[in-house]
GROMACS .gro file of C-alpha atoms in nm:
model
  436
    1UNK     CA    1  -3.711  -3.734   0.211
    2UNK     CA    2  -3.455  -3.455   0.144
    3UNK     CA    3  -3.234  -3.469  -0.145
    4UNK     CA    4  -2.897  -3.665  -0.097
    5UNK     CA    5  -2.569  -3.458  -0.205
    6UNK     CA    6  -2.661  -3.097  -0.160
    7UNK     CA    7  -2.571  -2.973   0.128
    8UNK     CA    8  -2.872  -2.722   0.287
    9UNK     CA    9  -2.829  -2.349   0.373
   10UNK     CA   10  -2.720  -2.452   0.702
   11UNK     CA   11  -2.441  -2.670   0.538
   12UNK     CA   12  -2.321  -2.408   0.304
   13UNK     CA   13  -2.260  -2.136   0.614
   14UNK     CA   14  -2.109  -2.398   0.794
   15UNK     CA   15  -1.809  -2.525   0.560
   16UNK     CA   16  -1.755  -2.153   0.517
   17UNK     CA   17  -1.770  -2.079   0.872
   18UNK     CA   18  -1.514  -2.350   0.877
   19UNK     CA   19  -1.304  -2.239   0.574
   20UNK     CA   20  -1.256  -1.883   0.737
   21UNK     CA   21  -1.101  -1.999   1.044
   22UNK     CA   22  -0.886  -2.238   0.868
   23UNK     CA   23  -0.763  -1.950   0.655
   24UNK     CA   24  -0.760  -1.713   0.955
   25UNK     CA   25  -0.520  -1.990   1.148
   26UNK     CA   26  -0.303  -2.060   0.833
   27UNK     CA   27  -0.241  -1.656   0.855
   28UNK     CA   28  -0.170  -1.695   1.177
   29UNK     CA   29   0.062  -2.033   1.148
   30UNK     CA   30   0.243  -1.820   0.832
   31UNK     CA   31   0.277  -1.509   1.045
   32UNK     CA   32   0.476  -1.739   1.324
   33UNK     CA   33   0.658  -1.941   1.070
   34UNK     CA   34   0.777  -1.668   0.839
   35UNK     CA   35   1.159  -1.619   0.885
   36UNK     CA   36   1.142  -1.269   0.973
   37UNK     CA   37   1.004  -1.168   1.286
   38UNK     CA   38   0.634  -1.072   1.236
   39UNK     CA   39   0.595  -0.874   1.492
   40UNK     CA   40   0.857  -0.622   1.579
   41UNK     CA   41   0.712  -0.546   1.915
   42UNK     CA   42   0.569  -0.168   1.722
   43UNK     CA   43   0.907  -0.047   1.711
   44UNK     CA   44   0.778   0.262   1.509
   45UNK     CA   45   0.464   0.319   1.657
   46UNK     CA   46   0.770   0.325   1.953
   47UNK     CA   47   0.959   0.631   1.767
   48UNK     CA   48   0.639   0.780   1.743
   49UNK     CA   49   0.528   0.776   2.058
   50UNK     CA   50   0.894   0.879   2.204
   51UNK     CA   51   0.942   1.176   1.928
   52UNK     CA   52   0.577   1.272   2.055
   53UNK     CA   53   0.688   1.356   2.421
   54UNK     CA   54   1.032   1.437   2.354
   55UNK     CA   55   0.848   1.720   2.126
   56UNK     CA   56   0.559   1.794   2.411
   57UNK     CA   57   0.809   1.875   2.661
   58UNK     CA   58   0.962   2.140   2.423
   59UNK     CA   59   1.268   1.972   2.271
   60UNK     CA   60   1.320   1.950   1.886
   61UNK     CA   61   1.141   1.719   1.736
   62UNK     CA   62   1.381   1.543   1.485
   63UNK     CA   63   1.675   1.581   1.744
   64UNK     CA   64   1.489   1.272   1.891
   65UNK     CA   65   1.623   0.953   1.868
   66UNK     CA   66   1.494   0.633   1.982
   67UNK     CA   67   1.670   0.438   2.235
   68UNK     CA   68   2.041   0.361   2.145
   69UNK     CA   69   1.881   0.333   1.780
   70UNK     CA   70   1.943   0.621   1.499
   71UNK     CA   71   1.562   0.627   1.423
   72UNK     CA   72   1.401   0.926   1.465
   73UNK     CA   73   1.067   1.113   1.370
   74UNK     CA   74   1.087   1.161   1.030
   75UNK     CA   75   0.716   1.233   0.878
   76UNK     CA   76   0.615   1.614   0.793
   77UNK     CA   77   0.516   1.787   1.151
   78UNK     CA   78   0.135   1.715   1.074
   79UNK     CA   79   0.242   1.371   1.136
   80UNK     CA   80   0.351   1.549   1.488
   81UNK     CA   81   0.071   1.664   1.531
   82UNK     CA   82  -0.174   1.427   1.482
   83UNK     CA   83   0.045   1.168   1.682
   84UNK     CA   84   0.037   1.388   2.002
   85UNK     CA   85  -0.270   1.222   2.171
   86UNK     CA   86  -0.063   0.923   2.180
   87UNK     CA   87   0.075   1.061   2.512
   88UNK     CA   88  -0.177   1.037   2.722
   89UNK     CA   89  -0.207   0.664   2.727
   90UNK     CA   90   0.067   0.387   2.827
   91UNK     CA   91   0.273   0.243   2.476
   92UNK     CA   92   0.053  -0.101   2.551
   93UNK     CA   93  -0.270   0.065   2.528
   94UNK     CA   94  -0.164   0.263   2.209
   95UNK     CA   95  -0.060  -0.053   2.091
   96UNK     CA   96  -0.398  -0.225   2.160
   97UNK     CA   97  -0.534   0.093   1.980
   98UNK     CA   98  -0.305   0.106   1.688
   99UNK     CA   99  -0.382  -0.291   1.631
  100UNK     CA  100  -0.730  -0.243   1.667
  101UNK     CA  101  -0.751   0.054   1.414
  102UNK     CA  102  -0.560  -0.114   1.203
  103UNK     CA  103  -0.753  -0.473   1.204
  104UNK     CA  104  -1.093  -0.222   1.118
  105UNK     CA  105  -0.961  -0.051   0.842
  106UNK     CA  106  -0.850  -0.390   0.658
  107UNK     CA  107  -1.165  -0.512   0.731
  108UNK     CA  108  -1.350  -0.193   0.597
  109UNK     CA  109  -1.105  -0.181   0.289
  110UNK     CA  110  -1.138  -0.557   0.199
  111UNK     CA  111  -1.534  -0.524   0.182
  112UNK     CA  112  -1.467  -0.197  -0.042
  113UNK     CA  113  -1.233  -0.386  -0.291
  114UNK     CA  114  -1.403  -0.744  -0.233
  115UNK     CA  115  -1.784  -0.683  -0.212
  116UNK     CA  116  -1.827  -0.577  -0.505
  117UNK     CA  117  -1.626  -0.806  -0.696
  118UNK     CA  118  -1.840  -1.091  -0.548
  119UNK     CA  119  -2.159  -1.009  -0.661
  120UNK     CA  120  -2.058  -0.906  -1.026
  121UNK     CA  121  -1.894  -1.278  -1.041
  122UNK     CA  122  -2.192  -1.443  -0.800
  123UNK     CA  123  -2.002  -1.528  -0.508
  124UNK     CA  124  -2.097  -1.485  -0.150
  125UNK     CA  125  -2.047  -1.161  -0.049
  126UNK     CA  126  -2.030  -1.236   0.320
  127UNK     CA  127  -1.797  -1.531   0.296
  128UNK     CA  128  -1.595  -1.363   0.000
  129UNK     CA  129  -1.484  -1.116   0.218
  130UNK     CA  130  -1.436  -1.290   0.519
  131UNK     CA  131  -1.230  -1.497   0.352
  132UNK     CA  132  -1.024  -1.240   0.186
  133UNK     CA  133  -0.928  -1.051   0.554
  134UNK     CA  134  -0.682  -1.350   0.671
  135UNK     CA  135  -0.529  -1.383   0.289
  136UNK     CA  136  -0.448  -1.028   0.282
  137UNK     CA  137  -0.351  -0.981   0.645
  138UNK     CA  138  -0.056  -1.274   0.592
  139UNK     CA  139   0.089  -1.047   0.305
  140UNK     CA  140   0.394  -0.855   0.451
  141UNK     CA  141   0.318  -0.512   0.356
  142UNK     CA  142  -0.038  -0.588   0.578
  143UNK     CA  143   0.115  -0.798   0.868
  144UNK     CA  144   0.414  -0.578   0.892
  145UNK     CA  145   0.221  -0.259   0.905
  146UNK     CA  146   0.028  -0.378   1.229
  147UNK     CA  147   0.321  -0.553   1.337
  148UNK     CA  148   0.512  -0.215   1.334
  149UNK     CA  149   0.299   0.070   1.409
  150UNK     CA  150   0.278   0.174   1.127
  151UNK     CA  151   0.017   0.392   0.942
  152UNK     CA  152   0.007   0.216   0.523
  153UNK     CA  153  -0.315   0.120   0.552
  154UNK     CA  154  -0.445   0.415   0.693
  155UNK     CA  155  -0.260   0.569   0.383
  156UNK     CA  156  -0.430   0.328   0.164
  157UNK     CA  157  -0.807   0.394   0.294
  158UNK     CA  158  -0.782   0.777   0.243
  159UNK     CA  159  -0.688   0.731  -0.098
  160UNK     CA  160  -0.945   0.476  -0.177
  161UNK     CA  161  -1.213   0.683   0.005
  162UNK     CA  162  -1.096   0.939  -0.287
  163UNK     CA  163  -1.163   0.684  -0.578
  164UNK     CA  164  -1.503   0.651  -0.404
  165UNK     CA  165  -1.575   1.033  -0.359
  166UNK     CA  166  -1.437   1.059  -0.752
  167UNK     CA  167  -1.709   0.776  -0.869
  168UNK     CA  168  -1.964   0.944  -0.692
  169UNK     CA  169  -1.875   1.316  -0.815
  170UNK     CA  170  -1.836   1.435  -0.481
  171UNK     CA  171  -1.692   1.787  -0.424
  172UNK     CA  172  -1.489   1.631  -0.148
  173UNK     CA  173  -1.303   1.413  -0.382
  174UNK     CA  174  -0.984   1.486  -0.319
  175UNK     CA  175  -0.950   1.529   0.092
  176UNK     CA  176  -0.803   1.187   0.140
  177UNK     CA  177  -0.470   1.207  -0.098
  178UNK     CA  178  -0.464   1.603   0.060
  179UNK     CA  179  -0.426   1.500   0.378
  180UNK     CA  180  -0.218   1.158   0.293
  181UNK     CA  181   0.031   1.349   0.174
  182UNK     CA  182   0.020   1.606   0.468
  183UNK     CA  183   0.090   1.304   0.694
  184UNK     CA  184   0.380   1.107   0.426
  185UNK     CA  185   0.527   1.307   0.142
  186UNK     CA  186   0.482   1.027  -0.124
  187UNK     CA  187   0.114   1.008  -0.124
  188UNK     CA  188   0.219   1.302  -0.335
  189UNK     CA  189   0.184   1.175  -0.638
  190UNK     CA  190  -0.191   1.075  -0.685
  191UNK     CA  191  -0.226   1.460  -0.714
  192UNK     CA  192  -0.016   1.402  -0.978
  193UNK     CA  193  -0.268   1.143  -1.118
  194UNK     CA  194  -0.526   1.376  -1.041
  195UNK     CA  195  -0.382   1.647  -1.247
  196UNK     CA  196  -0.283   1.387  -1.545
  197UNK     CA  197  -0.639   1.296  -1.528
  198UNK     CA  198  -0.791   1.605  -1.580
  199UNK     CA  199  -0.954   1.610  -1.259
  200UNK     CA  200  -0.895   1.928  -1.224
  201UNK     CA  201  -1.139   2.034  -0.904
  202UNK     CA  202  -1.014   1.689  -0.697
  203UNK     CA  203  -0.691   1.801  -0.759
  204UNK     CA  204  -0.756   2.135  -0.617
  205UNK     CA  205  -0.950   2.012  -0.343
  206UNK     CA  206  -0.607   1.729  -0.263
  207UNK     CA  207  -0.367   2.038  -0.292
  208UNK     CA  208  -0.595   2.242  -0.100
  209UNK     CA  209  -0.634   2.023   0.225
  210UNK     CA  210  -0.281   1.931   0.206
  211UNK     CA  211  -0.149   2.260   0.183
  212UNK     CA  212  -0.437   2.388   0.496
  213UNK     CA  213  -0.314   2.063   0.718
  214UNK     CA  214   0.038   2.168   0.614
  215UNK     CA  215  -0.017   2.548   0.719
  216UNK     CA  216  -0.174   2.427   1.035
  217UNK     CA  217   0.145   2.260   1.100
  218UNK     CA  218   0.328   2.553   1.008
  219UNK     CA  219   0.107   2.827   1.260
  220UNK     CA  220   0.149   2.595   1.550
  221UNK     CA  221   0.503   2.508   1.528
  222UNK     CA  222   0.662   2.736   1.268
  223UNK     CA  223   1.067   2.677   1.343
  224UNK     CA  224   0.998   2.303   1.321
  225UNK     CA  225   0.839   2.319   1.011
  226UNK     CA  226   1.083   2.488   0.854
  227UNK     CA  227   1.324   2.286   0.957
  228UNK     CA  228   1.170   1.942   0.800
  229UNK     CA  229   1.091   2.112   0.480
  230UNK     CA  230   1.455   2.294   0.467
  231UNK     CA  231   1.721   1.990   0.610
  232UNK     CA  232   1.550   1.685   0.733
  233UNK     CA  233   1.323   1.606   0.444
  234UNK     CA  234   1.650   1.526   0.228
  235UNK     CA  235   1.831   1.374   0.487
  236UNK     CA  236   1.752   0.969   0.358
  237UNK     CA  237   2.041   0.895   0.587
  238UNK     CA  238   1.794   0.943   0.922
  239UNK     CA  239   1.544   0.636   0.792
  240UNK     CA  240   1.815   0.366   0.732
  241UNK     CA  241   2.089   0.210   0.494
  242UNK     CA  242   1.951   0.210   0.180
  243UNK     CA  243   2.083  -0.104   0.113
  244UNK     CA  244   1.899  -0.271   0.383
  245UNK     CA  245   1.669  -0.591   0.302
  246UNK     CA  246   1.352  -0.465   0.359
  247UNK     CA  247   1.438  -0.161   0.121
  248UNK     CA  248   1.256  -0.262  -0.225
  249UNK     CA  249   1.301   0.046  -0.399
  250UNK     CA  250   1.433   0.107  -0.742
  251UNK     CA  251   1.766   0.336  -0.487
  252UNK     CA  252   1.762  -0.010  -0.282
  253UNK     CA  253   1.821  -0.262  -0.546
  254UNK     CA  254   2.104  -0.053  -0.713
  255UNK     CA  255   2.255  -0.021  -0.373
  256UNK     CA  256   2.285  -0.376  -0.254
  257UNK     CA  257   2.354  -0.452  -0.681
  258UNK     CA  258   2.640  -0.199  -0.682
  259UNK     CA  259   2.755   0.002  -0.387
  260UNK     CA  260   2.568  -0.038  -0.033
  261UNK     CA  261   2.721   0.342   0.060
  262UNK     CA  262   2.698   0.528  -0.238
  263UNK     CA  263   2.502   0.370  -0.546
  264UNK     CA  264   2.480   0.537  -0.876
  265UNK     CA  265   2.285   0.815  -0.793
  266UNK     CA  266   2.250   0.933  -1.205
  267UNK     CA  267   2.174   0.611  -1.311
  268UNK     CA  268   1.896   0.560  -1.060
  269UNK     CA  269   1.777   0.919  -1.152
  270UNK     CA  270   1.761   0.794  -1.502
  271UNK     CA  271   1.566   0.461  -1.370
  272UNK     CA  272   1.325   0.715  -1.157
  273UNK     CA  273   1.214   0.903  -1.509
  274UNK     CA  274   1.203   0.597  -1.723
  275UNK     CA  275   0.981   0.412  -1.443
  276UNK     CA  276   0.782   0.701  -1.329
  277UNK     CA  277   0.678   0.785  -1.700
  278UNK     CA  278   0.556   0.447  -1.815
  279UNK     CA  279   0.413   0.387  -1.495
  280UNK     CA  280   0.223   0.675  -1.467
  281UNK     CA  281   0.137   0.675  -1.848
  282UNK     CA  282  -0.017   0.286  -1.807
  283UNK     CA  283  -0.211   0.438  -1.488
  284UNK     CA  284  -0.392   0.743  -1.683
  285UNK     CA  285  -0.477   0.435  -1.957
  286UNK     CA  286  -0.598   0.303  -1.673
  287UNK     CA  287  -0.817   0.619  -1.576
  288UNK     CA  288  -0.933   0.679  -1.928
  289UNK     CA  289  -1.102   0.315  -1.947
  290UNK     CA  290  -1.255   0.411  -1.655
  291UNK     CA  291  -1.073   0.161  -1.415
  292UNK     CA  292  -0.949   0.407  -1.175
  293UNK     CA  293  -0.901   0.161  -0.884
  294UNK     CA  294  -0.608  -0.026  -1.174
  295UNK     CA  295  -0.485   0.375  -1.179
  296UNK     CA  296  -0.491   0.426  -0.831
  297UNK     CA  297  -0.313   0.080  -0.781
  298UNK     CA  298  -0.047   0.203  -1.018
  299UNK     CA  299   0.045   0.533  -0.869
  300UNK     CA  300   0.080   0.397  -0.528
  301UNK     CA  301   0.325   0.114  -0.668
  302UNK     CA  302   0.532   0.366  -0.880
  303UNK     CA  303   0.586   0.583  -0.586
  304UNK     CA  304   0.710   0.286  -0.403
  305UNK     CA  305   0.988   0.209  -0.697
  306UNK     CA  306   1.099   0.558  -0.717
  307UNK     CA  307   1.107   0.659  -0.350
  308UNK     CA  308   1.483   0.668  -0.233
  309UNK     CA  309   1.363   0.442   0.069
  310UNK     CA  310   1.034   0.182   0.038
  311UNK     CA  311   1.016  -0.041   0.314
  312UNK     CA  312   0.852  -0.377   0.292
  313UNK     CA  313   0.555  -0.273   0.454
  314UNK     CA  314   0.534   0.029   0.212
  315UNK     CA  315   0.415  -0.192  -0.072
  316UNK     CA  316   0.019  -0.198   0.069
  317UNK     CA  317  -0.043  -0.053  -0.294
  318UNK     CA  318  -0.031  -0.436  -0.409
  319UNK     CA  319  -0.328  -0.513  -0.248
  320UNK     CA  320  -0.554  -0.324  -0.466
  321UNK     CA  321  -0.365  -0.437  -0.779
  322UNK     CA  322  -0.420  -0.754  -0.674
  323UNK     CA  323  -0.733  -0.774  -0.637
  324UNK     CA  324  -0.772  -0.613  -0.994
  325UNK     CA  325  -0.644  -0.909  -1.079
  326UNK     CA  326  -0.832  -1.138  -0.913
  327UNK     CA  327  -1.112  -0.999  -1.127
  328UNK     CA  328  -0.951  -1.051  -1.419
  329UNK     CA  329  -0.867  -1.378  -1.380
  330UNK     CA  330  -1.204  -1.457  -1.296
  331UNK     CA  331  -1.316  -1.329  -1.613
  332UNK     CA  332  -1.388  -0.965  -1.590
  333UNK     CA  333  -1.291  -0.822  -1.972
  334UNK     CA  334  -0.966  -0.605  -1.983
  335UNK     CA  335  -0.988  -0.289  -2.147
  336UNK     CA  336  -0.965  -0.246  -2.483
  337UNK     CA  337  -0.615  -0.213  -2.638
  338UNK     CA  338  -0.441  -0.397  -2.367
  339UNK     CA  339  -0.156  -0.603  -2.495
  340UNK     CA  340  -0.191  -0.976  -2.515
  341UNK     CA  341   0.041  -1.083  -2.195
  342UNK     CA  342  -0.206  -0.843  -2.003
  343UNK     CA  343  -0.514  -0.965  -2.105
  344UNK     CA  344  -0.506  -1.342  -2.053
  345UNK     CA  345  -0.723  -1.457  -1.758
  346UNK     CA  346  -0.457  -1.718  -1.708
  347UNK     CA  347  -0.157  -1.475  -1.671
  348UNK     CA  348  -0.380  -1.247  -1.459
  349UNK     CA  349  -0.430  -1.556  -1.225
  350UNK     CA  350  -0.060  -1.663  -1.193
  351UNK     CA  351   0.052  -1.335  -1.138
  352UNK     CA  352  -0.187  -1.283  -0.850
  353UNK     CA  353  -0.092  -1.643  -0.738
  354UNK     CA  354   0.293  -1.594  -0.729
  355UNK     CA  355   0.224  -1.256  -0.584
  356UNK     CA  356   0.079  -1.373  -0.264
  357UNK     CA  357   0.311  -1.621  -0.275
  358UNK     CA  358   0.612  -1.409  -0.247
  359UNK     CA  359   0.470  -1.200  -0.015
  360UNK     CA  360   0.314  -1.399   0.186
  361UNK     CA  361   0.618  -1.609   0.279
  362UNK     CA  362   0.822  -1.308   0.360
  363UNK     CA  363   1.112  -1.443   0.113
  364UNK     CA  364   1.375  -1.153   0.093
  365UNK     CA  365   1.477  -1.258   0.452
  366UNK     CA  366   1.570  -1.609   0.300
  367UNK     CA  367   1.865  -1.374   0.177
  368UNK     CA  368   1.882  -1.096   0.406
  369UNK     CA  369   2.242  -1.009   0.379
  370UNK     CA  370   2.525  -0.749   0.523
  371UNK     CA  371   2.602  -0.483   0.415
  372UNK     CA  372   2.897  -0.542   0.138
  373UNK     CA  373   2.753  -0.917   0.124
  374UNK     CA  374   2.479  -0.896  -0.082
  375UNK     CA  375   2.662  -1.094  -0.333
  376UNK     CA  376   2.767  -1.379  -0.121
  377UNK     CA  377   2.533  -1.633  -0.261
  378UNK     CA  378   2.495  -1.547  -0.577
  379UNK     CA  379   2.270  -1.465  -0.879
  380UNK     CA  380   1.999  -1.667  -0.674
  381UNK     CA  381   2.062  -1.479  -0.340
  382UNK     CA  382   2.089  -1.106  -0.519
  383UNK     CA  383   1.727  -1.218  -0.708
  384UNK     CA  384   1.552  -1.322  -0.382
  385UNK     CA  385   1.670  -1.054  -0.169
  386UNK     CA  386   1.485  -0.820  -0.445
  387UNK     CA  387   1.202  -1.009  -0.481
  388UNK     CA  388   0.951  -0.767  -0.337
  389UNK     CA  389   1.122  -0.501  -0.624
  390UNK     CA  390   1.086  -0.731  -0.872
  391UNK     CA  391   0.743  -0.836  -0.775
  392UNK     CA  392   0.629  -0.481  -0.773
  393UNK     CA  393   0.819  -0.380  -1.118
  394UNK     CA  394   0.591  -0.702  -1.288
  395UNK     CA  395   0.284  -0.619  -1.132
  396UNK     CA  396   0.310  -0.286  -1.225
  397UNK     CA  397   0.387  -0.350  -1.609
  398UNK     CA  398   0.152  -0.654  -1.652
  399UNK     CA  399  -0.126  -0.541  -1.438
  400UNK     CA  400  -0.435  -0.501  -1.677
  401UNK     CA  401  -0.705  -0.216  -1.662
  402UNK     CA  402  -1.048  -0.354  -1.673
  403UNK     CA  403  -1.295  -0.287  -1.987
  404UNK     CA  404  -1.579  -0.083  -2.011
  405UNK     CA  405  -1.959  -0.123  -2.179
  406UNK     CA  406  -2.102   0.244  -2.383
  407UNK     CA  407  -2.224   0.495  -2.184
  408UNK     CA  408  -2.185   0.879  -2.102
  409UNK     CA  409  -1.921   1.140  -2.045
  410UNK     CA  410  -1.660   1.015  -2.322
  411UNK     CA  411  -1.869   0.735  -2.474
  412UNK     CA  412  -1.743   0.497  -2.231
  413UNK     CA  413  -1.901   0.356  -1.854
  414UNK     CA  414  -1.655   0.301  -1.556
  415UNK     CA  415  -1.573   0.023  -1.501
  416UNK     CA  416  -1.760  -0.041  -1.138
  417UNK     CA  417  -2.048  -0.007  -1.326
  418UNK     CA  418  -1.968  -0.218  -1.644
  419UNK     CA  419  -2.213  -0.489  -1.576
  420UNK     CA  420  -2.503  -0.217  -1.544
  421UNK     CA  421  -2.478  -0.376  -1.170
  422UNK     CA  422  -2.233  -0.355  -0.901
  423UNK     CA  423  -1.880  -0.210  -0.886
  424UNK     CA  424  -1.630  -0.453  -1.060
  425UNK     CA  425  -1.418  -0.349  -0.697
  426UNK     CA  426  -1.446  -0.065  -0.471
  427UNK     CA  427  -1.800   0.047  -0.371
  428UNK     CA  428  -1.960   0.374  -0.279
  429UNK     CA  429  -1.950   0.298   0.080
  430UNK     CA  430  -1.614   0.389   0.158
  431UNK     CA  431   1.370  -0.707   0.962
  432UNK     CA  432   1.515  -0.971   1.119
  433UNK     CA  433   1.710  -0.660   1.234
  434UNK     CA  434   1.481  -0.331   1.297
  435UNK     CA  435   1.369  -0.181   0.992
  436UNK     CA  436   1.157   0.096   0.902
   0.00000   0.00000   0.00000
């Protein structure tokens, strides 16, 4: 007679069978639900296209405006470049492309960060990860990147194919940030982190690429170039108000708390050094435990606080932070020297929690406001319209780097190999309104 209460193989693959789909159709009921439109019909991946054969047919490139809109192109002319191909094909098969892409690379980024997490805490890898797609596809930054057109978690998978290439000691460590940053000018600053860590040849190798893609950019169409680096890279006025909802920058916040047209620009410089310092000192901690996935995670969130604009779906740097911790909460040991409210498996797991949360339900559009209302409801409407900000500003203060056993270089063993096993996370494999 078989035993009575425990389910068989067969059983087991079947509730999670079942427990993916009804994850995959929550995303899906969320996505609907949420009270900003989900979707956006690719408006960028729209400008894109446009810019693309406004620019093939020999016009300048950021004269080009979409539609009756005052978005333009307004990405470095590798960006151009690499967008080009999109012209041979109809919008709705670009789309279909774009999507697809897109869907792949979560997939391929969730195993990274996911896979290995599983097997250090004994959960099932295949079902782990499964499971994982639909949660982090109902985020905003995630949805609204496919839902636009938009190229974050492209962004996101170069850099992490770095932190993979840097655990392995690859001489290409460095090519993804390179060329990151040759396609979007904040991706900058994880040569930064590369230089703070002392990795000196990535960092060549990242300044290297960037600077060849850039020069390629540069031999092809020279007056362009010189045009984006000279007068439209400082233009902030050609990507939208900065007091817009979906802007959850450090700039936004002061603009929509003070003046939607002209916020205090010294005051938000001073808020730009203050952040950028601690955050980028608590990500080289980070590095030096050995937990360069908590580093990477860091860099990516303080160059969404201090860039002038940082759209909603700009925030795909939470995803690896949260899944640090995820880990964390599930019991993985914090680095030593890690302050109290940072260590705690329980504040680890309700940060996470009301993370996704907030994301998830897309609640800054519960108080998506004017411009010159942003005050109209309140201390309660002015905190929820900044809740992605504040969201971002806790995750990146509280968000723990994860311990280390003895070993080698510097007495101490990364962290992906802590257990003597498999990577803590990461592997070796690799508006209501239009807003942008």
């Amino acid at each position: 007679m078989a035993p009575v209460g425990r389910p068989g193989a067969g059983g087991r693959v079947a509730a999670q069978a079942v427990t993916v789909l009804v994850l995959a159709a929550l995303a899906a009921l969320v996505s609907v639900l949420v009270p900003n439109d989900p979707w956006h019909n690719w408006f960028d991946l729209r400008v894109y296209d446009g810019a693309a054969e406004w620019w093939r047919s020999g016009r300048p490139l950021y004269d080009y405006t979409y539609g009756r809109t005052q978005y333009g192109f307004t990405y470095p002319p590798f960006a151009a470049l690499a967008v080009l191909p999109m012209t041979l094909l109809p919008i709705e098969a670009v789309a279909a492309v774009h999507a697809t892409v897109n869907l792949l690379v979560l997939a391929g980024v969730t195993w990274w960060l996911v896979a290995p997490l599983a097997r250090r805490h004994g959960w099932p890898v295949g079902f782990s990860v499964a499971a994982a797609v639909p949660v982090l596809f109902v985020l905003e930054p995630v949805r609204e990147t496919i839902g636009f057109g938009q190229v974050n978690l492209v962004l996101l998978a170069l850099v992490l194919a770095d932190v993979a290439a840097l655990r392995r000691g690859s001489r290409w460590a460095g090519v993804g940030i390179g060329l990151a940053a040759a396609l979007k000018i904040t991706p900058g600053l994880f040569l930064v982190y590369l230089l703070l860590t002392r990795r000196w040849r990535a960092a060549a190798v990242a300044a290297g690429t960037g600077a060849l893609a850039t020069g390629l950019a540069f031999a092809i169409a020279p007056d362009t170039s010189w045009r984006f680096f000279t007068s439209t890279l400082w233009q902030t006025d050609r990507v939208g108000r900065l007091d817009k909802t979906s802007n959850q920058s450090l700039l936004g916040g002061l603009a929509r708390l003070t003046d939607p047209a002209q916020p205090p620009r010294l005051l938000w410089l001073v808020l730009v050094v203050v952040v950028l310092g601690l955050v980028l000192a608590r990500a080289v901690r980070a590095a030096r435990s050995g937990d360069d996935l908590a580093g990477i995670a860091l860099t990516g969130l303080a160059a969404c606080l201090v860039s002038p604009i940082s759209w909603s779906h700009h925030l795909v740097w939470l995803v690896p932070a949260l899944v640090v911790l995820v880990d964390v909460a599930a019991g993985s040991p914090t680095a030593p020297g890690t302050p109290s409210w940072a260590r705690s498996r329980r504040s680890a797991g309700a940060l996470v929690a009301l993370a996704a949360l907030v994301l998830a339900s897309s609640s800054i559009w519960f108080a998506e406001a004017d411009p010159g209302h942003h005050h109209d409801r309140g201390v309660l409407g002015i905190v929820v319209e900044d809740l992605y900000l504040l969201t971002t500003l806790a995750v990146a203060a509280l968000l723990p780097a994860r311990g280390t056993g003895p070993s080698g270089r510097g007495g101490r063993r990364s962290p992906d190999r802590a257990d003597g096993a498999a990577p803590l996370s990461g592997g070796t494999a690799p508006g209501r309104g239009v807003h942008r």
